[in-house]
Coordinates of C-alpha atoms in Angstrom, one line a residue:
M13 CA -29.0 40.9 -4.4
T14 CA -30.2 37.2 -4.5
D15 CA -31.1 35.5 -1.6
T16 CA -30.2 32.1 -3.3
A17 CA -27.1 30.7 -1.8
I18 CA -24.0 29.3 -4.2
H19 CA -23.5 25.9 -3.7
I20 CA -19.9 24.4 -3.5
V21 CA -19.1 20.7 -4.2
G22 CA -15.6 19.8 -2.3
G23 CA -13.9 21.0 1.2
G24 CA -10.2 21.1 0.1
L25 CA -8.2 23.9 -0.8
A26 CA -9.9 25.3 -3.9
G27 CA -13.8 24.9 -2.3
S28 CA -12.9 26.6 1.1
E29 CA -11.2 29.4 -0.7
A30 CA -14.4 30.1 -3.0
A31 CA -16.5 29.4 0.0
W32 CA -14.9 32.3 1.8
Q33 CA -14.7 34.7 -1.1
I34 CA -18.0 34.2 -1.5
A35 CA -19.5 34.7 2.0
E36 CA -16.7 37.4 2.6
A37 CA -18.8 39.4 -0.1
G38 CA -22.4 39.0 1.8
H39 CA -23.7 36.2 -0.4
P40 CA -24.4 32.9 1.4
V41 CA -23.2 30.0 0.4
V42 CA -23.6 26.0 1.0
L43 CA -20.3 24.1 1.4
H44 CA -20.4 20.4 0.7
E45 CA -17.5 18.0 1.8
M46 CA -18.2 14.0 1.4
R47 CA -15.8 13.4 4.1
P48 CA -16.1 11.7 6.7
V49 CA -19.0 10.3 5.2
R50 CA -17.2 8.7 2.6
G51 CA -13.2 8.8 2.5
T52 CA -10.6 8.8 -0.1
E53 CA -7.4 7.2 -1.1
A54 CA -5.3 10.1 0.3
H55 CA -7.4 11.6 3.0
H56 CA -6.9 10.8 6.5
G57 CA -9.0 13.0 8.8
Q58 CA -12.0 15.4 8.5
D59 CA -10.9 18.9 8.2
L60 CA -11.3 21.3 5.2
A61 CA -8.5 21.8 3.4
E62 CA -6.7 18.7 4.3
L63 CA -3.1 18.5 2.6
V64 CA -2.2 15.0 1.4
C65 CA 0.9 15.1 -0.2
S66 CA 3.9 18.0 0.6
N67 CA 3.1 20.6 3.4
S68 CA 5.0 23.4 1.1
F69 CA 3.2 26.1 -0.7
R70 CA 6.7 26.5 -2.2
S71 CA 8.5 29.7 -3.0
D72 CA 7.5 33.4 -1.2
D73 CA 9.7 34.8 -2.8
A74 CA 7.4 37.5 -4.6
N75 CA 10.4 39.4 -6.6
G76 CA 11.5 36.5 -8.1
N77 CA 9.4 33.2 -8.4
A78 CA 5.9 33.2 -9.9
V79 CA 4.1 31.1 -7.1
G80 CA 5.7 33.8 -4.9
L81 CA 3.8 36.3 -6.7
L82 CA 1.0 34.3 -6.7
H83 CA 1.2 34.3 -2.8
Q84 CA 1.4 38.1 -2.6
E85 CA -1.6 38.3 -5.0
M86 CA -3.7 36.3 -3.1
R87 CA -2.8 38.0 0.2
T88 CA -3.8 41.2 -1.5
L89 CA -7.4 40.0 -2.3
G90 CA -8.1 38.3 1.2
S91 CA -7.3 34.6 0.6
L92 CA -8.3 32.4 3.3
I93 CA -5.6 29.9 2.8
L94 CA -2.7 31.9 2.7
T95 CA -3.9 33.7 6.0
C96 CA -4.0 30.4 7.7
A97 CA -0.9 29.3 6.0
D98 CA 0.8 32.4 7.2
A99 CA -0.3 31.8 10.9
H100 CA 0.6 28.1 10.6
Q101 CA 4.0 28.4 9.0
V102 CA 7.4 26.1 9.8
P103 CA 10.7 26.6 8.9
A104 CA 11.4 26.2 5.4
G105 CA 14.3 28.0 3.8
G106 CA 12.9 29.9 1.0
A107 CA 9.8 28.4 0.8
L108 CA 6.2 28.9 2.7
A109 CA 5.6 25.6 4.4
V110 CA 3.0 24.7 7.2
D111 CA 1.9 22.4 9.9
R112 CA -0.3 20.7 8.0
N113 CA -2.8 19.6 11.1
G114 CA -2.9 23.4 12.6
F115 CA -3.3 24.9 8.8
A116 CA -6.6 22.4 8.2
A117 CA -8.1 23.1 11.5
A118 CA -7.5 27.0 11.3
V119 CA -9.4 26.9 7.9
T120 CA -11.9 24.5 9.1
A121 CA -13.0 26.5 12.2
A122 CA -13.2 29.8 10.2
L123 CA -15.4 28.6 7.5
E124 CA -17.4 26.8 10.6
A125 CA -17.8 30.1 12.5
H126 CA -19.0 32.2 8.9
P127 CA -22.5 33.5 9.6
L128 CA -23.0 32.8 5.7
V129 CA -21.2 29.5 5.5
T130 CA -23.5 26.3 5.7
L131 CA -20.9 23.2 6.0
V132 CA -23.0 20.2 5.0
R133 CA -21.0 16.7 5.4
E134 CA -22.6 14.2 2.3
E135 CA -21.6 13.1 -0.8
V136 CA -22.8 14.6 -4.0
E137 CA -23.3 11.7 -6.3
G138 CA -23.4 12.6 -10.0
L139 CA -23.9 16.6 -11.3
P140 CA -25.6 19.0 -8.6
P141 CA -29.1 19.2 -9.1
E142 CA -30.5 21.7 -11.4
E143 CA -32.2 23.7 -8.9
W144 CA -29.2 24.5 -7.1
G145 CA -28.6 27.0 -9.3
R146 CA -25.0 28.4 -9.4
T147 CA -22.7 26.1 -8.1
I148 CA -18.8 25.5 -8.1
V149 CA -17.5 22.2 -8.5
A150 CA -14.3 22.0 -6.4
T151 CA -13.9 18.2 -6.0
G152 CA -10.1 18.2 -6.6
P153 CA -7.8 15.4 -8.0
L154 CA -9.6 12.8 -6.2
T155 CA -13.3 13.6 -7.9
A156 CA -15.4 10.7 -7.1
P157 CA -16.4 8.2 -10.4
S158 CA -20.0 8.8 -10.4
L159 CA -19.4 12.7 -10.8
A160 CA -16.1 11.9 -13.1
Q161 CA -18.6 10.0 -15.6
A162 CA -21.5 12.2 -15.1
I163 CA -19.4 15.3 -16.2
R164 CA -17.9 13.0 -19.4
D165 CA -21.7 11.9 -20.1
L166 CA -22.4 15.8 -20.4
T167 CA -19.6 17.1 -22.1
G168 CA -18.9 14.2 -24.6
A169 CA -15.6 14.5 -23.9
E170 CA -13.2 12.0 -21.7
S171 CA -11.6 13.7 -18.6
L172 CA -8.0 13.1 -18.6
A173 CA -6.0 11.3 -15.4
F174 CA -2.3 11.4 -14.4
F175 CA -0.9 10.2 -11.2
D176 CA 0.3 11.9 -8.3
A177 CA 2.4 10.5 -5.5
I178 CA 2.8 11.4 -1.7
A179 CA 6.0 11.7 0.3
P180 CA 6.9 9.6 3.4
I181 CA 7.2 11.4 6.8
V182 CA 10.1 10.5 9.0
H183 CA 10.1 11.2 12.9
R184 CA 12.7 13.5 13.7
D185 CA 14.4 12.1 16.6
S186 CA 14.8 8.8 14.6
I187 CA 17.2 10.6 12.2
D188 CA 20.7 10.3 13.1
M189 CA 22.5 13.6 13.1
D190 CA 26.1 12.4 13.6
K191 CA 25.7 12.2 9.6
A192 CA 23.0 14.1 9.0
W193 CA 22.9 18.3 9.5
F194 CA 20.4 20.8 9.2
Q195 CA 21.3 23.9 6.6
S196 CA 19.0 25.4 4.0
R197 CA 20.2 25.3 0.4
Y198 CA 22.8 28.3 0.5
D199 CA 21.6 29.5 3.7
K200 CA 18.9 31.1 2.6
V201 CA 16.6 32.3 5.2
G202 CA 12.9 32.2 3.9
P203 CA 9.3 33.0 6.2
G204 CA 9.9 31.7 9.8
G205 CA 13.4 30.2 8.9
T206 CA 16.9 30.5 10.1
G207 CA 18.7 29.8 6.9
A208 CA 19.3 26.3 8.4
D209 CA 15.8 24.7 7.8
Y210 CA 16.3 21.3 6.1
I211 CA 17.8 18.3 7.6
N212 CA 20.7 16.9 5.3
C213 CA 21.8 13.4 4.5
P214 CA 24.7 12.7 2.0
L215 CA 25.4 10.1 -0.2
D216 CA 28.8 8.8 -1.6
R217 CA 29.1 8.1 -5.3
D218 CA 29.0 4.2 -4.0
Q219 CA 26.2 4.7 -1.7
Y220 CA 24.4 6.6 -4.3
D221 CA 24.6 3.9 -7.4
A222 CA 23.4 1.3 -4.8
F223 CA 20.6 3.5 -3.9
I224 CA 19.5 3.8 -7.5
Q225 CA 19.7 0.2 -8.0
A226 CA 18.0 -0.5 -5.0
L227 CA 15.0 2.0 -6.6
V228 CA 15.1 0.9 -9.9
D229 CA 14.8 -2.9 -8.7
G230 CA 12.4 -2.2 -5.7
E231 CA 9.2 -4.2 -5.7
K232 CA 6.4 -1.4 -6.8
I233 CA 2.4 -1.4 -6.3
G234 CA 0.9 -2.8 -9.3
F235 CA -1.3 -0.8 -11.6
K236 CA -5.0 -1.5 -12.1
E237 CA -6.4 -2.2 -15.5
W238 CA -7.9 0.9 -15.6
E239 CA -4.7 2.6 -14.6
A240 CA -2.0 1.2 -16.7
S241 CA -2.4 4.0 -19.7
T242 CA -2.7 7.0 -17.3
P243 CA 0.2 9.0 -17.5
Y244 CA 2.3 10.6 -14.7
F245 CA 2.3 14.4 -13.8
D246 CA 6.0 15.3 -14.3
G247 CA 6.2 17.8 -11.6
C248 CA 5.4 15.1 -9.2
L249 CA 6.9 12.2 -10.4
P250 CA 7.9 9.2 -8.0
I251 CA 11.1 8.6 -7.2
E252 CA 11.7 5.3 -8.7
V253 CA 10.4 6.5 -12.0
M254 CA 12.9 9.5 -12.1
A255 CA 15.6 6.5 -11.1
E256 CA 14.5 4.7 -14.6
R257 CA 15.2 7.9 -16.4
G258 CA 19.1 7.8 -15.9
P259 CA 21.4 7.1 -13.1
E260 CA 22.1 10.6 -12.8
T261 CA 18.6 12.1 -13.0
L262 CA 17.7 12.4 -9.1
R263 CA 21.5 13.9 -8.2
H264 CA 20.7 16.7 -10.8
G265 CA 16.8 16.6 -9.6
P266 CA 15.8 16.2 -5.6
M267 CA 18.7 15.0 -4.5
K268 CA 21.1 17.7 -5.9
P269 CA 23.9 18.3 -3.5
V270 CA 24.5 21.9 -4.6
G271 CA 24.4 24.8 -1.9
L272 CA 25.1 22.6 0.7
T273 CA 28.4 21.8 3.2
N274 CA 28.6 18.5 5.2
P275 CA 29.6 20.2 8.8
H276 CA 31.0 16.6 10.0
N277 CA 33.2 16.6 6.5
P278 CA 33.1 19.7 5.1
T279 CA 36.3 19.3 2.8
V280 CA 34.3 16.3 1.1
K281 CA 31.7 17.1 -1.6
A282 CA 28.7 14.6 -1.4
C283 CA 28.0 12.9 -4.7
A284 CA 24.2 13.3 -3.8
I285 CA 21.7 14.7 -0.6
V286 CA 18.3 13.3 0.5
Q287 CA 16.8 16.8 2.1
L288 CA 14.1 16.7 4.6
R289 CA 11.6 19.3 5.6
Q290 CA 9.8 20.3 8.9
D291 CA 6.0 19.2 8.5
N292 CA 4.5 20.3 12.0
A293 CA 5.3 23.0 14.0
L294 CA 6.2 20.8 16.9
G295 CA 9.4 20.2 14.7
T296 CA 8.5 16.2 15.5
L297 CA 8.1 15.4 11.8
Y298 CA 9.9 15.8 8.7
N299 CA 8.9 14.5 5.0
M300 CA 11.5 13.3 2.5
V301 CA 11.6 16.3 0.1
G302 CA 10.7 14.9 -3.7
F303 CA 10.5 11.3 -2.7
Q304 CA 6.7 10.5 -3.9
T305 CA 6.7 6.7 -4.7
K306 CA 5.2 3.8 -5.9
L307 CA 7.3 1.2 -3.9
T308 CA 5.7 -0.9 -1.5
Y309 CA 5.6 -0.4 2.1
S310 CA 8.2 -2.6 3.0
E311 CA 10.4 -1.6 0.3
Q312 CA 10.3 1.8 1.4
V313 CA 11.5 0.8 4.5
R314 CA 14.2 -1.1 3.4
V315 CA 15.4 0.9 0.5
F316 CA 15.1 4.2 2.4
R317 CA 17.0 3.3 5.3
T318 CA 20.0 2.7 3.5
I319 CA 20.2 6.7 3.1
P320 CA 23.0 8.0 5.7
G321 CA 21.3 9.0 8.7
L322 CA 18.1 7.1 7.9
E323 CA 19.3 3.6 8.7
N324 CA 17.2 3.7 12.0
A325 CA 14.4 6.0 10.4
E326 CA 10.8 5.2 11.9
F327 CA 8.2 6.3 9.8
A328 CA 4.9 8.3 10.7
R329 CA 3.6 8.1 7.0
L330 CA 4.8 6.0 4.3
G331 CA 4.5 6.9 0.7
G332 CA 1.6 6.6 -1.7
L333 CA 0.2 7.0 -5.1
H334 CA -3.4 7.9 -6.2
R335 CA -5.4 8.6 -9.3
N336 CA -5.6 12.0 -10.4
T337 CA -8.5 13.3 -12.8
Y338 CA -8.9 16.6 -14.6
L339 CA -10.8 18.1 -17.4
D340 CA -10.0 19.4 -20.5
S341 CA -10.3 22.9 -19.6
P342 CA -9.5 24.6 -22.4
R343 CA -12.1 23.0 -24.8
L344 CA -14.9 22.5 -21.7
L345 CA -14.5 25.8 -19.8
D346 CA -15.1 29.5 -20.6
A347 CA -13.0 32.6 -19.6
T348 CA -14.6 32.6 -15.9
L349 CA -14.8 28.8 -15.3
R350 CA -18.1 28.0 -16.2
L351 CA -19.0 24.7 -18.2
K352 CA -19.8 25.5 -21.6
A353 CA -22.4 22.6 -21.6
R354 CA -24.2 24.2 -18.4
P355 CA -23.1 27.4 -17.5
S356 CA -24.9 27.4 -13.9
L357 CA -21.6 24.9 -13.3
R358 CA -18.5 26.3 -12.3
F359 CA -15.3 24.4 -11.8
A360 CA -12.3 25.3 -9.5
G361 CA -9.0 23.5 -8.1
Q362 CA -7.2 20.8 -9.7
I363 CA -9.9 19.5 -11.3
T364 CA -9.2 22.1 -14.2
G365 CA -5.9 21.4 -14.6
C366 CA -3.7 23.5 -12.7
E367 CA -1.1 22.0 -10.1
G368 CA 0.0 22.6 -6.8
Y369 CA -1.8 23.6 -3.4
V370 CA -1.7 27.5 -4.1
E371 CA -2.7 27.2 -7.5
S372 CA -6.0 24.9 -7.0
A373 CA -6.7 27.8 -4.0
A374 CA -6.0 30.3 -6.5
I375 CA -8.4 29.1 -9.0
G376 CA -11.0 28.7 -6.1
L377 CA -10.4 32.1 -4.8
M378 CA -11.3 33.5 -8.8
A379 CA -14.4 31.1 -8.8
G380 CA -15.3 32.1 -5.8
R381 CA -15.3 35.9 -7.1
F382 CA -16.6 35.3 -10.6
A383 CA -19.8 33.6 -8.6
V384 CA -20.6 35.8 -6.5
A385 CA -20.2 38.8 -8.8
E386 CA -22.6 37.2 -11.5
A387 CA -25.1 36.3 -8.3
Q388 CA -24.7 40.1 -7.2
G389 CA -25.1 41.4 -11.0
R390 CA -22.0 42.6 -10.9
T391 CA -19.5 42.9 -13.8
L392 CA -16.2 41.1 -13.2
A393 CA -13.5 42.5 -15.5
P394 CA -10.9 39.6 -16.7
L395 CA -7.6 39.9 -14.8
P396 CA -4.6 41.0 -17.0
A397 CA -3.0 38.1 -18.1
T398 CA 0.2 40.0 -16.7
T399 CA -0.5 38.9 -12.8
A400 CA 0.0 35.2 -11.7
L401 CA -4.0 35.0 -11.6
G402 CA -4.8 35.8 -14.8
A403 CA -1.6 33.9 -16.4
L404 CA -3.1 30.8 -14.5
I405 CA -6.6 31.3 -15.7
G406 CA -5.3 31.9 -19.2
H407 CA -3.5 28.5 -19.2
I408 CA -6.5 26.9 -17.8
T409 CA -9.1 28.4 -20.1
G410 CA -7.3 29.3 -23.2
G411 CA -3.9 27.4 -23.8
H412 CA -3.2 25.5 -26.8
I413 CA -6.9 25.4 -28.7
A414 CA -5.1 26.7 -31.6
A415 CA -2.5 24.0 -32.0
E416 CA -5.0 21.4 -31.5
D417 CA -7.4 22.9 -34.1
A418 CA -4.5 23.1 -36.7
G419 CA -4.2 19.3 -36.4
A420 CA -1.6 18.8 -33.7
P421 CA -2.0 16.0 -30.7
R422 CA -3.8 17.8 -27.6
S423 CA -1.0 19.3 -25.5
F424 CA -3.3 20.5 -22.0
Q425 CA -1.5 19.1 -19.1
P426 CA -1.6 20.2 -15.2
M427 CA 0.9 22.9 -14.8
N428 CA 1.9 25.1 -11.7
V429 CA 2.1 28.8 -12.1
N430 CA 5.6 29.6 -13.9
F431 CA 6.6 32.6 -16.0
G432 CA 6.3 30.7 -19.4
L433 CA 2.8 31.7 -18.8
F434 CA 3.4 35.2 -18.3
P435 CA 3.4 37.7 -21.5
P436 CA 6.5 38.4 -22.7
L437 CA 7.8 41.8 -21.3
D438 CA 7.7 44.4 -23.8
H439 CA 11.5 45.9 -23.1
A440 CA 14.4 43.9 -22.0
P441 CA 15.8 45.3 -18.7
K442 CA 18.4 47.3 -18.5
G443 CA 21.0 47.6 -15.7
E444 CA 21.5 50.7 -13.5
A445 CA 23.5 52.5 -16.7
G446 CA 21.3 51.3 -19.2
Q447 CA 23.9 48.5 -20.3
R448 CA 22.3 45.2 -21.5
L449 CA 22.3 42.3 -18.7
R450 CA 23.4 38.9 -19.4
G451 CA 23.6 35.3 -17.4
P452 CA 22.2 35.1 -14.2
E453 CA 22.0 39.1 -13.5
K454 CA 19.2 39.6 -16.8
S455 CA 17.2 36.4 -15.2
V456 CA 17.1 38.3 -11.9
A457 CA 16.3 41.5 -13.4
K458 CA 13.7 40.0 -16.0
K459 CA 11.9 38.2 -13.0
K460 CA 11.7 41.3 -11.3
A461 CA 10.7 43.3 -14.0
L462 CA 7.8 40.5 -14.8
T463 CA 6.7 40.7 -10.8
D464 CA 7.2 44.7 -10.6
R465 CA 4.5 44.6 -13.8
G466 CA 2.0 42.4 -12.3
R467 CA 1.9 43.9 -8.9
A468 CA 1.0 47.0 -10.8
D469 CA -1.8 45.3 -13.2
L470 CA -3.3 43.9 -10.2
A471 CA -3.7 47.3 -8.1
A472 CA -4.7 48.7 -11.2
W473 CA -7.7 46.2 -11.8
I474 CA -8.6 46.2 -8.3
G475 CA -9.0 50.0 -8.6
A476 CA -10.9 49.8 -11.6
D477 CA -13.5 46.9 -10.1
A478 CA -13.9 49.0 -6.9
A479 CA -15.1 52.2 -9.1
R480 CA -17.1 50.1 -11.1
M481 CA -19.1 48.6 -8.2
A482 CA -19.4 51.9 -6.7
A483 CA -21.0 53.3 -10.0
E484 CA -23.4 50.3 -10.2

């Protein structure tokens, strides 16, 4: 085993997870985090793995949801991020949501206490020095301009960018519960939840139409010159952009009224419903689900207080928008996340073109494992593409190249893990009597078959890796 430490640039979710995986494998790691020496447009504190947007890790359903399966795979592989998330979860229906401050503090404490982790608070300007050797760049979507430019200079390829928006957070005691009520959609009970985990604010047709018009007409923060041609990521669109796509868009998106019944007026169906999700362990803060925005602060207060139940809302944090940068990873990275132009560098997290907290941490987990295996002279076989981890890495490192080489326009975009990234099943699932399934029953069976296959293939991969390590 070499005594040379592996360096990691960036102490977000991906960098923190990578550092943990390397240290737990018995290898020294130096984690470089620029905060508080240099801040970002979105971060507020100094802790590692700070959550800057939602506090949700999304669905925890390992049988019917791709991100739920990813949760399970990461837990199986000893993820620090999932361990701390589980320890600091707050009620959120079928989702895994966390107390953001408790979560980040726990990640920071675990890494600071690990004897093989050295935390250095400094900004790494430009590319990491060659003498560092094996290095993981996990600077996230808020990569410093100097580093982004150095990557472009090295690769000869322009990195791409998109916008990511932050939803407002409301003080719980400022919400009018004579108009709002607690309920999870379809009363679904999730980790740490009761089936009544969201605060729901109903709008009738006139209120909804007026709200949509206010969003469209509201004053927005202007674009800087270099931002003007940067596309949004469809998975995190500002609410006013969704409103501009059509008056019915929001009531079929984050404001959909299905699976909810207003106990104050149970015979009347709402036209649309705004949901708020618990944001801290005390239950004193709730974030507005799907309400990322580029409205000015004053307009956010004015417009969001037209929502029934939020007329007197006090905001702990208003929404915002920041520029996210990511690589053209299928062209620039190899199958183990190494930069082809400089193989001593690996990349991890959202800068690689994955989207979401869990996905970022997952890529950090595998970047750490790839790096430490290489440093220790071990062979780490590729993950099966049938696993959530393998499917996600496949999207990042292998997606879309064939179409581009054939002359089609580049289509690589940030993406959450989803079943569309998994190889298809060999056989369509059948019913208990062998009958052909249709409709929702078919969808449920297919997802169960995909997750069962993923779990089995990950178990086989782990077994084979253990046998290989014993032989080496």
